CSV table of C-alpha atoms in Angstrom, one decimal:
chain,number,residue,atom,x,y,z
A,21,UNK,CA,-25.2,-85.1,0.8
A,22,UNK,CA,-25.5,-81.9,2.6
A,23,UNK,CA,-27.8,-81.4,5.5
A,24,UNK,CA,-31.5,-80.5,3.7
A,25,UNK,CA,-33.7,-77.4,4.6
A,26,UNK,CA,-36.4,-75.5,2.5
A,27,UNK,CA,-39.4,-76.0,0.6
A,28,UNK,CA,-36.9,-77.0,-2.5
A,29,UNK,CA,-34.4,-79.9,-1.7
A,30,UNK,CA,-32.2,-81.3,-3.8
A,31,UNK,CA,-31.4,-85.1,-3.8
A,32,UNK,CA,-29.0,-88.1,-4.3
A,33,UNK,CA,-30.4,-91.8,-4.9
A,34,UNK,CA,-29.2,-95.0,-6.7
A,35,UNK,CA,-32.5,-95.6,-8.7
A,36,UNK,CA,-31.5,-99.0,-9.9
A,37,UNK,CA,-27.9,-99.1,-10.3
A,38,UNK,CA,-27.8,-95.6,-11.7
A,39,UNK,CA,-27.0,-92.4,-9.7
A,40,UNK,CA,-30.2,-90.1,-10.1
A,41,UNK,CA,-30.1,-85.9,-9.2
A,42,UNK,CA,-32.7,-83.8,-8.5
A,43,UNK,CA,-34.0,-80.7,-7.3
A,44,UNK,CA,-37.7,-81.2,-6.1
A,45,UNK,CA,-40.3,-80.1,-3.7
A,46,UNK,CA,-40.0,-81.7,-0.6
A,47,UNK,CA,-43.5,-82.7,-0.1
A,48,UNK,CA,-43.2,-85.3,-3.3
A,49,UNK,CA,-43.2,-88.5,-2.6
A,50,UNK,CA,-40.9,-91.1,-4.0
A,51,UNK,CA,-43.5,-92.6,-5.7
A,52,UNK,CA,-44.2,-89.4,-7.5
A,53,UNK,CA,-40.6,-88.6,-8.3
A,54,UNK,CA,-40.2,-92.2,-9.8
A,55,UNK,CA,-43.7,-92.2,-11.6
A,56,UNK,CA,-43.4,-88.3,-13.2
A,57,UNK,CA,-40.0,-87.8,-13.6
A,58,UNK,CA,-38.4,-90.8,-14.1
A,59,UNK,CA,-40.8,-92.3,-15.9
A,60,UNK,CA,-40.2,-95.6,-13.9
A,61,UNK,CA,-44.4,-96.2,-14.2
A,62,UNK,CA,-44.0,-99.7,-12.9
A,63,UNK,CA,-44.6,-98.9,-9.2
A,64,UNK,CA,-48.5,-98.2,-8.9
A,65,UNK,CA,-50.9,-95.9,-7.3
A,66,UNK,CA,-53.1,-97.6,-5.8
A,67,UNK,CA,-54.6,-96.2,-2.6
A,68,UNK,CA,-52.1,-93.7,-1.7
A,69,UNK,CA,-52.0,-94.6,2.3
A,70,UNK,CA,-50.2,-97.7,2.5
A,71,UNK,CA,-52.9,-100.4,2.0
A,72,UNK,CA,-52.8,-102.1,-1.3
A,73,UNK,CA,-48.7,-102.5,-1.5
A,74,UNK,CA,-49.1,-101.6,-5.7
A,75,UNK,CA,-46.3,-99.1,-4.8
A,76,UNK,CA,-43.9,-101.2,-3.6
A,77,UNK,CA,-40.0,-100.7,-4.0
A,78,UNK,CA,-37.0,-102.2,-2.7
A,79,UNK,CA,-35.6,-99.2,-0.3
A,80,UNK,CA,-31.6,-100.3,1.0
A,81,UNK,CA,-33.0,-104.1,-0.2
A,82,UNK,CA,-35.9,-103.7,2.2
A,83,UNK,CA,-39.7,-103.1,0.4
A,84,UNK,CA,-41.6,-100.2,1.8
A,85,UNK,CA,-44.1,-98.5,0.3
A,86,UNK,CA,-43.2,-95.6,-1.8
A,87,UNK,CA,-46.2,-93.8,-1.5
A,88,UNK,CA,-44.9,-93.3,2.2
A,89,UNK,CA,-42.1,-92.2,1.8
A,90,UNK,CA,-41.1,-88.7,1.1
A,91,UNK,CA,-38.3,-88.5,-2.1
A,92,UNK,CA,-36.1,-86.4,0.7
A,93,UNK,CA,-36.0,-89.6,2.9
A,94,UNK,CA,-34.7,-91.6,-0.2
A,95,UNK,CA,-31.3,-89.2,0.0
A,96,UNK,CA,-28.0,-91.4,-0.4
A,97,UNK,CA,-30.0,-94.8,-0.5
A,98,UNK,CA,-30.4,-97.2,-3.1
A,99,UNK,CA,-33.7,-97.8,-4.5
A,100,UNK,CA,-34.8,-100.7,-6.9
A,101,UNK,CA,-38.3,-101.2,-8.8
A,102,UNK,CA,-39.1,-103.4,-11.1
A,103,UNK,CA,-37.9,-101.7,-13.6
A,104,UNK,CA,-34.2,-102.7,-12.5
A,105,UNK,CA,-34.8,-106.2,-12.3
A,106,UNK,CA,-35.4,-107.6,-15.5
A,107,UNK,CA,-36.5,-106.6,-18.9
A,108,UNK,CA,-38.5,-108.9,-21.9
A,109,UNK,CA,-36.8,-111.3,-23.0
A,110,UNK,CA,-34.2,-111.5,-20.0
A,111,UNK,CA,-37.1,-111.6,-17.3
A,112,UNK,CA,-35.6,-112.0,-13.6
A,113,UNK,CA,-35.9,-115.7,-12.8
A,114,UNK,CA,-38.8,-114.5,-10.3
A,115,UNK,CA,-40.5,-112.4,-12.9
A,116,UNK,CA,-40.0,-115.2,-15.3
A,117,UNK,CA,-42.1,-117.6,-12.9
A,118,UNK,CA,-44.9,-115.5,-12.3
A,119,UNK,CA,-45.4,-115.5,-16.1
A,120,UNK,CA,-45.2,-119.4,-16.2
A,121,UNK,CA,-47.6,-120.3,-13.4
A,122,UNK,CA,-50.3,-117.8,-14.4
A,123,UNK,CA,-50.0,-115.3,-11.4
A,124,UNK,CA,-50.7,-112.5,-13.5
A,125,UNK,CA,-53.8,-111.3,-14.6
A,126,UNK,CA,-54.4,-107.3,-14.8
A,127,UNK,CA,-50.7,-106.8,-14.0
A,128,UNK,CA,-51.4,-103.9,-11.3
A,129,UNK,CA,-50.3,-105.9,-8.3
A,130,UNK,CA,-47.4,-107.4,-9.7
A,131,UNK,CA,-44.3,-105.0,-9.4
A,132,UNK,CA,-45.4,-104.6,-5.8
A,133,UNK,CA,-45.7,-108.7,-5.3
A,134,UNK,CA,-42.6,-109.7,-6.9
A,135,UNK,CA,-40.5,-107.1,-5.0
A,136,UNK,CA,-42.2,-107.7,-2.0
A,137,UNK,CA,-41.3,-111.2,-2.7
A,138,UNK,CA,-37.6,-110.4,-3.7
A,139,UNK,CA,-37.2,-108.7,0.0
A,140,UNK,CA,-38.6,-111.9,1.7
A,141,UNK,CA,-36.0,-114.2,-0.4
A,142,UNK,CA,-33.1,-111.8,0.3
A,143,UNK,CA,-33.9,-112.8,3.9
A,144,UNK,CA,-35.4,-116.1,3.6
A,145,UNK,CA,-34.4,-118.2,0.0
A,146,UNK,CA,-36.1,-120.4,0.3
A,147,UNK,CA,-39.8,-120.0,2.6
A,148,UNK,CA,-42.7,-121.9,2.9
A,149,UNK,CA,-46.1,-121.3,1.4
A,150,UNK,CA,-47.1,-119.8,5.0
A,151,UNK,CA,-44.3,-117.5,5.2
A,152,UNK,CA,-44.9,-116.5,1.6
A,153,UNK,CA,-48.4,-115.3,2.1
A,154,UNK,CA,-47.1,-113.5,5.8
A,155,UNK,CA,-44.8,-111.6,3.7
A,156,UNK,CA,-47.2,-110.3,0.8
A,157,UNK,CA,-50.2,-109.8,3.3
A,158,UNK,CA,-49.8,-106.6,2.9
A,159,UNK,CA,-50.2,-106.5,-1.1
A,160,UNK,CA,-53.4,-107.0,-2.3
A,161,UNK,CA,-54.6,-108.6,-5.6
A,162,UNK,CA,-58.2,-108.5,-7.1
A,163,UNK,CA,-57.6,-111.3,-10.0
A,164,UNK,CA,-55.7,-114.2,-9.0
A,165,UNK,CA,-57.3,-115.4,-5.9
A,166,UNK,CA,-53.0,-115.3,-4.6
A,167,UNK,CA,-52.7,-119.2,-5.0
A,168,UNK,CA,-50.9,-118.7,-8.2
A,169,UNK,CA,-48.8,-116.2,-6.9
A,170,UNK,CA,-47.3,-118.3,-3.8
A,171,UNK,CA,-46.9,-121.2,-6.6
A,172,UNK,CA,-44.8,-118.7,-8.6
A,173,UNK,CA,-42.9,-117.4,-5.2
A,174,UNK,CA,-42.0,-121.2,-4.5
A,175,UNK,CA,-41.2,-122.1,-7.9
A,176,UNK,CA,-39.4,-118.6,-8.5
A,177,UNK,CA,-37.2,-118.9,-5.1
A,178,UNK,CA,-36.2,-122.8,-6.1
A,179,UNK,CA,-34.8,-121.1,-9.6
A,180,UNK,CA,-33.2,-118.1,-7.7
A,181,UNK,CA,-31.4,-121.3,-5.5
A,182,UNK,CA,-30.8,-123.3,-8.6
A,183,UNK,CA,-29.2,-120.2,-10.5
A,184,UNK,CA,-27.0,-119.7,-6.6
A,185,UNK,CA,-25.8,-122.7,-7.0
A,186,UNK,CA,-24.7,-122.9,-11.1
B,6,UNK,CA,-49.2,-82.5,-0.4
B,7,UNK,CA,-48.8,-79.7,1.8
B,8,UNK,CA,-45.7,-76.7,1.0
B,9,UNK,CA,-43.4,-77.1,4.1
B,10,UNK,CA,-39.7,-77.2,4.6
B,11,UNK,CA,-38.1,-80.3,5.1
B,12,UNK,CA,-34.9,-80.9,7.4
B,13,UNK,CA,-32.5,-83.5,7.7
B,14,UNK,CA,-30.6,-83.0,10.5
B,15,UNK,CA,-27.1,-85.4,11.7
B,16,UNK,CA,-27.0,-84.6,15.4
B,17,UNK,CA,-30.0,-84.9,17.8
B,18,UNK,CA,-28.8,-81.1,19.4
B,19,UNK,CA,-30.0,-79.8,16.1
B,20,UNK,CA,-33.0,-81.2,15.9
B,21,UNK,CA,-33.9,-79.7,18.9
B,22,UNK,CA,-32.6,-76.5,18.4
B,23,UNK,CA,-34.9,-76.8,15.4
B,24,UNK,CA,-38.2,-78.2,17.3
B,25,UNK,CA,-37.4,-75.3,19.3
B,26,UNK,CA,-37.1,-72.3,16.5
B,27,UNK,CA,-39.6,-73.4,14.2
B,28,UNK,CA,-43.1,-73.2,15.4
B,29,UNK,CA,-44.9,-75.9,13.9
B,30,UNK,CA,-42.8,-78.1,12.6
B,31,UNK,CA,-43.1,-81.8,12.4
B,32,UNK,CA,-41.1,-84.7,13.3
B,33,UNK,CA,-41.0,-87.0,10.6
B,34,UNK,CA,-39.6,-91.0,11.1
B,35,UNK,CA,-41.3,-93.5,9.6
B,36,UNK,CA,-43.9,-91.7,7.6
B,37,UNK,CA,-46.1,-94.5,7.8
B,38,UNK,CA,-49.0,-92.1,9.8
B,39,UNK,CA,-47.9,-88.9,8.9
B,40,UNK,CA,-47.6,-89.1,5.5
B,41,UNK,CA,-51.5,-90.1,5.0
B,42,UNK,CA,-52.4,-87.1,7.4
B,43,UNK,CA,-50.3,-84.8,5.4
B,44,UNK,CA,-51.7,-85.7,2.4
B,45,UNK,CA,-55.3,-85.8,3.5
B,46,UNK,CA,-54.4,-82.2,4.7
B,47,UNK,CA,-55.6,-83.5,8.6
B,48,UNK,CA,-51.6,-82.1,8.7
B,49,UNK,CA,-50.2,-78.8,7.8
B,50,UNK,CA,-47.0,-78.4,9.2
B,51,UNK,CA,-44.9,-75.0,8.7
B,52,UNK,CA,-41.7,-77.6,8.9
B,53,UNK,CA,-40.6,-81.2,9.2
B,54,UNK,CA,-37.7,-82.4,10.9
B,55,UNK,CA,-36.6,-86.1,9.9
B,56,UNK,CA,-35.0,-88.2,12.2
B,57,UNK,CA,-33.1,-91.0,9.8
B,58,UNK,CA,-29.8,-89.4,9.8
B,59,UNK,CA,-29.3,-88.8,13.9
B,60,UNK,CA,-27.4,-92.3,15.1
B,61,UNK,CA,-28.5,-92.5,18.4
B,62,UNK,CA,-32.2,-92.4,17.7
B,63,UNK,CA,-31.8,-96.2,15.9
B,64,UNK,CA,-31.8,-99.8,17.8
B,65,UNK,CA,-31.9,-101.4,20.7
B,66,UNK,CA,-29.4,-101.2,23.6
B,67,UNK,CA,-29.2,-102.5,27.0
B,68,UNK,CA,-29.1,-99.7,29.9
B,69,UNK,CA,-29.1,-100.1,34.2
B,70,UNK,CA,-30.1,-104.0,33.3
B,71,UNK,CA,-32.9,-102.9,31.1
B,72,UNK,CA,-32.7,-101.4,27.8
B,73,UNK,CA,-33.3,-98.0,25.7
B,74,UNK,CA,-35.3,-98.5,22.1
B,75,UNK,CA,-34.1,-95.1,20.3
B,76,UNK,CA,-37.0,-93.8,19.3
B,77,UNK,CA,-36.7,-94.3,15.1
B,78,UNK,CA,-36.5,-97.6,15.7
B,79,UNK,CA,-38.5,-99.7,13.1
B,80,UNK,CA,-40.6,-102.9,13.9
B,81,UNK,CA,-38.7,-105.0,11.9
B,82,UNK,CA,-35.6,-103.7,13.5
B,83,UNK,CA,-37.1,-104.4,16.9
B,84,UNK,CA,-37.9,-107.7,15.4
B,85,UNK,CA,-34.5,-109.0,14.5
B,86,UNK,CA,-32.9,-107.3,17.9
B,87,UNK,CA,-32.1,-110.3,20.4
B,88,UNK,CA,-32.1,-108.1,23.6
B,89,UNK,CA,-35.4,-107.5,22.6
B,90,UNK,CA,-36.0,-111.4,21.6
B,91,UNK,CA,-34.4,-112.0,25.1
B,92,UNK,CA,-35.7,-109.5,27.6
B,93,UNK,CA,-39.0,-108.5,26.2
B,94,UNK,CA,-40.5,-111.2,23.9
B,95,UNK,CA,-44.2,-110.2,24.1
B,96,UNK,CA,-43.1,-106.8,22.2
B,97,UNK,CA,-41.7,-109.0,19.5
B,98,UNK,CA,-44.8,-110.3,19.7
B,99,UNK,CA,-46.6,-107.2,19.3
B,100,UNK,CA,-44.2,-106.0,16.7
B,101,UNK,CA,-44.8,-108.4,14.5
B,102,UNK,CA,-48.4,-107.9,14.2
B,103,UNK,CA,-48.3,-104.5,13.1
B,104,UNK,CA,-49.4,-103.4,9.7
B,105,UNK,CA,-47.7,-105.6,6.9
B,106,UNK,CA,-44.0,-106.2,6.3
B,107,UNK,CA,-43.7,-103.1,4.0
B,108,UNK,CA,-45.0,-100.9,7.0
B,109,UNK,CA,-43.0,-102.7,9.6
B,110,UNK,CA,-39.6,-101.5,7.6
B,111,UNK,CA,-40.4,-98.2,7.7
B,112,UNK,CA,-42.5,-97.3,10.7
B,113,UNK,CA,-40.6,-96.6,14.0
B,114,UNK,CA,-41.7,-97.5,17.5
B,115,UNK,CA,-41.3,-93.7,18.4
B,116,UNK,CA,-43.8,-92.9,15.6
B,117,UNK,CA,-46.3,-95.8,16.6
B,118,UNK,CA,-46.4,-93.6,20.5
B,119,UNK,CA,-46.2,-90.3,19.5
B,120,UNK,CA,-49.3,-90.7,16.7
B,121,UNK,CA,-51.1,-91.6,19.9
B,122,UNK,CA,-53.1,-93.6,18.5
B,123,UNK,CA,-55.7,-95.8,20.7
B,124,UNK,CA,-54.9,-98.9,18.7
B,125,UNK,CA,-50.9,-98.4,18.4
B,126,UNK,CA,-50.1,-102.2,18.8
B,127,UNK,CA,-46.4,-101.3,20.9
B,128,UNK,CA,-47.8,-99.5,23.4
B,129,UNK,CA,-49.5,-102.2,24.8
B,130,UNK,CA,-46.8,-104.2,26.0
B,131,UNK,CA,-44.9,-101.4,26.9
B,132,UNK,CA,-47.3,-100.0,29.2
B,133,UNK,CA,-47.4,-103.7,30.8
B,134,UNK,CA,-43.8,-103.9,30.9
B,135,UNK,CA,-43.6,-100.4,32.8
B,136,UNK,CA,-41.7,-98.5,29.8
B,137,UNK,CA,-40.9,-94.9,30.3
B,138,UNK,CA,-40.5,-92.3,27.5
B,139,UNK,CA,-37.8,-90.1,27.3
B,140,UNK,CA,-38.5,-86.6,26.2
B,141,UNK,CA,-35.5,-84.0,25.1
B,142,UNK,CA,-35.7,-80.5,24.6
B,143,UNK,CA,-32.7,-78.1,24.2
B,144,UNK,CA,-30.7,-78.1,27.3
B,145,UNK,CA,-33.2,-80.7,29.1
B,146,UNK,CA,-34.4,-83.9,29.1
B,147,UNK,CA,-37.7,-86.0,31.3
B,148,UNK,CA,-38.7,-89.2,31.7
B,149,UNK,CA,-42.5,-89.8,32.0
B,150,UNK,CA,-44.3,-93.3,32.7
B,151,UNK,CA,-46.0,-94.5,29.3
B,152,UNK,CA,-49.2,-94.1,31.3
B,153,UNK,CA,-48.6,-90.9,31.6
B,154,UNK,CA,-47.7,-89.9,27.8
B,155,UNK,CA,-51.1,-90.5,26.0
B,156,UNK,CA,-53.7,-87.8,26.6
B,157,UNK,CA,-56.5,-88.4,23.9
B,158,UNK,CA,-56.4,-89.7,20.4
B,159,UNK,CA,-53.7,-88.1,18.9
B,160,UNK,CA,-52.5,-85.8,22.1
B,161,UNK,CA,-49.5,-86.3,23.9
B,162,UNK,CA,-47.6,-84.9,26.9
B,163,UNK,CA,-45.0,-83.9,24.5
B,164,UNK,CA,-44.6,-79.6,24.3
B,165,UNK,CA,-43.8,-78.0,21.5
B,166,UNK,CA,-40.5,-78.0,21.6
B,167,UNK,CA,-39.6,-81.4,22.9
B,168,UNK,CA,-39.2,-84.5,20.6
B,169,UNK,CA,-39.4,-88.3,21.7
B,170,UNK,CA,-36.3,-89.7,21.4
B,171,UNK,CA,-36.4,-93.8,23.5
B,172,UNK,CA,-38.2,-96.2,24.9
B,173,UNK,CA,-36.5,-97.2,28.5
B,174,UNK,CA,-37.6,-100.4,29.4
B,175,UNK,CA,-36.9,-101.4,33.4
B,176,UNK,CA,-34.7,-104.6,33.7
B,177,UNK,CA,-36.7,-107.7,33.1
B,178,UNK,CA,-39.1,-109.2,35.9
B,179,UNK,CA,-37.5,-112.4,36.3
B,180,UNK,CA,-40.0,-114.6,36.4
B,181,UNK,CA,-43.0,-112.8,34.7
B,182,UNK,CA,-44.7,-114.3,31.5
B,183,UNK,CA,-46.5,-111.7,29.3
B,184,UNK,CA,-48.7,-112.0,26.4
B,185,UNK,CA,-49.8,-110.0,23.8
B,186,UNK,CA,-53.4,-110.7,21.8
B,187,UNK,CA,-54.5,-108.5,19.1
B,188,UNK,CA,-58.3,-109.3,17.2
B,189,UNK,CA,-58.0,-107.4,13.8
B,190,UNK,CA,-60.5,-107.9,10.7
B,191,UNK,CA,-57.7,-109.3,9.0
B,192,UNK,CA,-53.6,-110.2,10.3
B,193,UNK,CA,-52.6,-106.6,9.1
B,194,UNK,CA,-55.8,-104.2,9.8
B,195,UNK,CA,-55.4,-101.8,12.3
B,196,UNK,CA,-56.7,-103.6,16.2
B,197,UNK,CA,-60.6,-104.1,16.4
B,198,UNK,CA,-59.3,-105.0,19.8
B,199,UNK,CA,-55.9,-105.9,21.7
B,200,UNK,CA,-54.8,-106.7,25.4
B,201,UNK,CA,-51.4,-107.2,26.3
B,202,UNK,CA,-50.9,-108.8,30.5
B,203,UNK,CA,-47.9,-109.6,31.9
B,204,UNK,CA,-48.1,-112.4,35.1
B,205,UNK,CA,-45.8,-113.0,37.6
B,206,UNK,CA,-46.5,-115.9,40.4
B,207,UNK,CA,-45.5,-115.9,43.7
B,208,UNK,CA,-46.7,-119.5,44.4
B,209,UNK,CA,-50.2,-119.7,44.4
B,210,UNK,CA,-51.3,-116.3,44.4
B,211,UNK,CA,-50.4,-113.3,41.5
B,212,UNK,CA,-47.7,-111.5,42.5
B,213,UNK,CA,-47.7,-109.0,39.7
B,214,UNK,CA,-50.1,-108.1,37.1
B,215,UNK,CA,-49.9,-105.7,34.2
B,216,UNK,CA,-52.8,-105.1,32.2
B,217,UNK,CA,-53.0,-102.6,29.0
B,218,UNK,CA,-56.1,-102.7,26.6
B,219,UNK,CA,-56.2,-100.9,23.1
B,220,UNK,CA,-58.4,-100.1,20.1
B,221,UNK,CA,-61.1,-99.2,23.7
B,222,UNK,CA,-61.1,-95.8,24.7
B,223,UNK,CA,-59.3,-92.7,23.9
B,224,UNK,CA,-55.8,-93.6,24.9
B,225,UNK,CA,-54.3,-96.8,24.9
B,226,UNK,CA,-55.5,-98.1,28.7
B,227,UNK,CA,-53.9,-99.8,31.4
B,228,UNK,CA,-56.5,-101.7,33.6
B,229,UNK,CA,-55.5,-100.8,37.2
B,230,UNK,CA,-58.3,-102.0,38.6
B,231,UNK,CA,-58.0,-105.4,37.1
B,232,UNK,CA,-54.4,-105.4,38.4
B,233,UNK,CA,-55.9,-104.7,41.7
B,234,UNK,CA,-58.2,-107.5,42.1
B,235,UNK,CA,-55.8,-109.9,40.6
B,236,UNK,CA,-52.8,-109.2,42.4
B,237,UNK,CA,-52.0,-110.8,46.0
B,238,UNK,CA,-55.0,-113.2,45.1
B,239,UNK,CA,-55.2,-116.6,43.6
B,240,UNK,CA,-56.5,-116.6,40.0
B,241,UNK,CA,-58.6,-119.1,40.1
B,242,UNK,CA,-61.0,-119.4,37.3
B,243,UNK,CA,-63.9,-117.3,39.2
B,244,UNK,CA,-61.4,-115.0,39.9
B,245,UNK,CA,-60.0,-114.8,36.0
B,246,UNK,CA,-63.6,-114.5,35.1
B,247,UNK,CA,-64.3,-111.8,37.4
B,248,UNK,CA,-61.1,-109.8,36.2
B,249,UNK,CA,-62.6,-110.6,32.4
B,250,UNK,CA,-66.3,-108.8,33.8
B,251,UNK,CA,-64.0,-105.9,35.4
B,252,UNK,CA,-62.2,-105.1,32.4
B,253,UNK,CA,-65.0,-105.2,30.2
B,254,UNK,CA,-66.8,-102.9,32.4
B,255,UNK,CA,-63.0,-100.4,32.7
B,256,UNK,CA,-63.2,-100.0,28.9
B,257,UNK,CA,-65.0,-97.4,26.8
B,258,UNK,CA,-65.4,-98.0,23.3
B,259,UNK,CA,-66.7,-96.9,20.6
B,260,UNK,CA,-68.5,-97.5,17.6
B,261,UNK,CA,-66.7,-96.8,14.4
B,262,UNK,CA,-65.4,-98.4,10.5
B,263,UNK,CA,-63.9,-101.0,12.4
B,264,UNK,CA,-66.2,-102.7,14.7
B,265,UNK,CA,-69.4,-101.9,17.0
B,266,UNK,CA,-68.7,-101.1,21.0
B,267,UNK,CA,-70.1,-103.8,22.1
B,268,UNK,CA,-67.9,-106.5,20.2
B,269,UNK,CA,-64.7,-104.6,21.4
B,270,UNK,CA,-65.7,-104.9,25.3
B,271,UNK,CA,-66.7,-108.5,24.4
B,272,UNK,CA,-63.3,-109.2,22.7
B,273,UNK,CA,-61.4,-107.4,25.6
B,274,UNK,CA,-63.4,-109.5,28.4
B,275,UNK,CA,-62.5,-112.6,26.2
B,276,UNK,CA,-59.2,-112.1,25.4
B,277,UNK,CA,-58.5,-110.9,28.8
B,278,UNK,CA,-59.1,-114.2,30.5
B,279,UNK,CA,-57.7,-116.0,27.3
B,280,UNK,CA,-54.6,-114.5,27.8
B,281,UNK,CA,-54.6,-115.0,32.1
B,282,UNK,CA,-55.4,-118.9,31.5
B,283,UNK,CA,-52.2,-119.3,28.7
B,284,UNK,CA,-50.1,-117.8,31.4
B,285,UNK,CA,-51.5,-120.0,34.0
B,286,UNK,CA,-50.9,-122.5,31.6
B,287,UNK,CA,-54.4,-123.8,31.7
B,288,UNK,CA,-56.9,-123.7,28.8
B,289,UNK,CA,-59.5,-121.0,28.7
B,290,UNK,CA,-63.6,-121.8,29.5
């Protein structure tokens, strides 16, 4: 990790669990560098300024939005998406509820939610319904009406305790 | 987004050195503001000079019985910081309400004063707690009341070669209550309207009064002259109702995506007195 200057920077980050390099422009975004070159489409573009949450990654365990943050500023840190959490058939037990209470529709929102999600249970295992919808107010869904998705939060933080404690 | 260099200096003394040499260039913290405006092109930097990796520009620490908020300091930080919790629970307060949770990891107290924004939700109850700003340059360093800082929307006393780098907060008032009330559209929009007082009682009469008002004019506004009438008197409720008719005629809003001029003054005169009333501990008319 040297100290970076110039248009073209070159960077360092833990994309989940794996040690990524690059040499980019330092004007990309980490949402960019995830999306084009990484092919790691399961963050979203949704309005690009910080609104909608659809970009949403876990940045040092903590969810920002990654259409805000420049790929320079994600240097020596550890990012996860959803991408690093589970995969079909071996589903995350959070991912694994939002499929059994129905709290996906178009899917656009999701990666954002349940990361969002995942950074309020690394905090807080096991919140209420009210602390729930604090902590995804800033992700925004145009299908599920959100009731499904603080049933699948609940139900997806009791199996993350459960799982704790087996 | 916009060609520039990017920097990521370890020691504060470069980053000056660099504010200094490069003409143009940016500070970058958070990102949460600038990052829109560089992509919207409202931004064109020749440089910008990130903050994350210089130590001393992170957290909360007490100093002289009050305490310094390094400038990169993010909301959620200042959340979870008990000197902050302690001292200065209103900014908690107002911390909490800004933007969503996603926002409040990344965006930095620092950034929130230096976009000089007439809505930033931490300057309010800074400017009623009395904060000062520390400006550093190479080879210098002022102070400057928060009053003093904001210049318009988006201006700042900062030149071009100085960078914001704390918050110093005075030692607590022992004694004084302050509140912070914010009207948005919804929890995390940007402020339709906020007011932030702080109260202190010297048996029946006001003692001290701070009174900041945002989202209402070009800068985020302290009320002096609400200050004035309340201070030394007894607030009774004529009184609180006459500050509430004062402050709605201090502000100046506007008209805009948010909300219409007339409901922020409305909102200001209303949340003023609701917020002198909780202090008092009586309920508002």
């Amino acid at each position: 990790m040297t100290t970076q200057t110039g248009e073209q920077i070159s960077i360092r980050v833990t994309v989940n669990g794996r040690v990524e390099t690059a040499e980019l422009r330092a004007d990309r975004s980490l949402l960019e560098w995830l999306r084009e070159d990484l092919d790691l489409t399961g963050a979203k573009l949704g309005c690009n300024e910080g609104e909608c949450g659809a970009c949403v990654v876990l940045l040092d365990g903590r969810p920002v939005n990654s259409c805000l943050v420049l790929a320079a500023e994600a240097d020596g840190r550890e990012v996860l998406t959803i991408e690093g959490l589970g995969r079909a058939g071996a589903l995350h037990p959070l991912q694994q509820a939002f499929v059994d209470r129905a709290a996906v529709q178009c899917g656009f929102c999701t990666p954002g939610m349940i990361l969002c999600a995942l950074g309020l249970l690394g905090e807080n295992p096991d919140p209420s319904p009210d602390e729930i919808r604090r902590a995804l107010a800033g992700n925004l869904c145009r299908c599920t009406g959100y009731q499904q998705i603080v049933e699948a939060v609940l139900d997806g933080a009791g199996r993350m305790r459960e799982g704790a404690r087996t | 987004m916009i060609r520039c260099e990017y920097h990521c200096p370890r020691a504060l003394g470069e980053a000056l050195g660099l504010k200094a040499a490069v003409p143009g260039a940016r500070v970058i913290a958070g990102g949460t503001d600038l990052m829109v405006r560089l992509r919207s092109r409202e931004l064109a930097p020749a440089a910008l000079i990130s903050l994350r990796r210089i130590p001393e520009l992170a957290g909360v620490r007490e100093e002289q019985g009050g305490a310094r908020i390094g400038a990169a300091t993010t909301f959620t930080d200042l959340l979870d910081d008990p000197v902050v919790a302690r001292d200065y629970p209103v900014l908690a307060r107002a911390a909490a309400r800004v933007g969503s949770r996603q926002i409040r990891n990344a965006g930095t107290v620092g950034g929130n004063l230096a976009n000089a924004s007439p809505c930033a939700d931490s300057a309010l109850p800074l400017l009623a707690l009395g904060a000062r700003v520390r400006l550093e340059r190479s080879g210098g360093s002022r102070e400057l009341p928060l009053d003093d800082f904001f210049l318009g929307p988006g201006a700042t006393a900062l030149a071009e070669d100085e960078i914001l780098t704390a918050v110093i907060l005075p030692p607590p008032d022992i004694g004084a209550r302050a509140l912070f009330l914010k009207k948005g559209r919804v929890k995390m929009d940007l402020a339709v309207a906020s007011v932030a007082v702080l109260l202190s009682m010297d048996g029946p009469v006001c003692r001290k009064v701070r009174v900041a008002a945002g989202s209402v004019g070009p800068v985020p506004l302290r009320l002096r002259e609400v200050e004035a009438l309340l201070e030394g008197a007894a607030p009774t409720p004529e009184r609180t109702a006459r500050a509430a008719e004062v402050a709605m005629r201090c502000v100046a809003p506007i008209t805009d995506v948010r909300s219409t001029a007339d409901y922020r003054r409305h909102i200001v005169g209303v949340y003023l007195r609701r917020a002198l009333e909780s202090l008092l501990g009586r309920e508002a008319a």
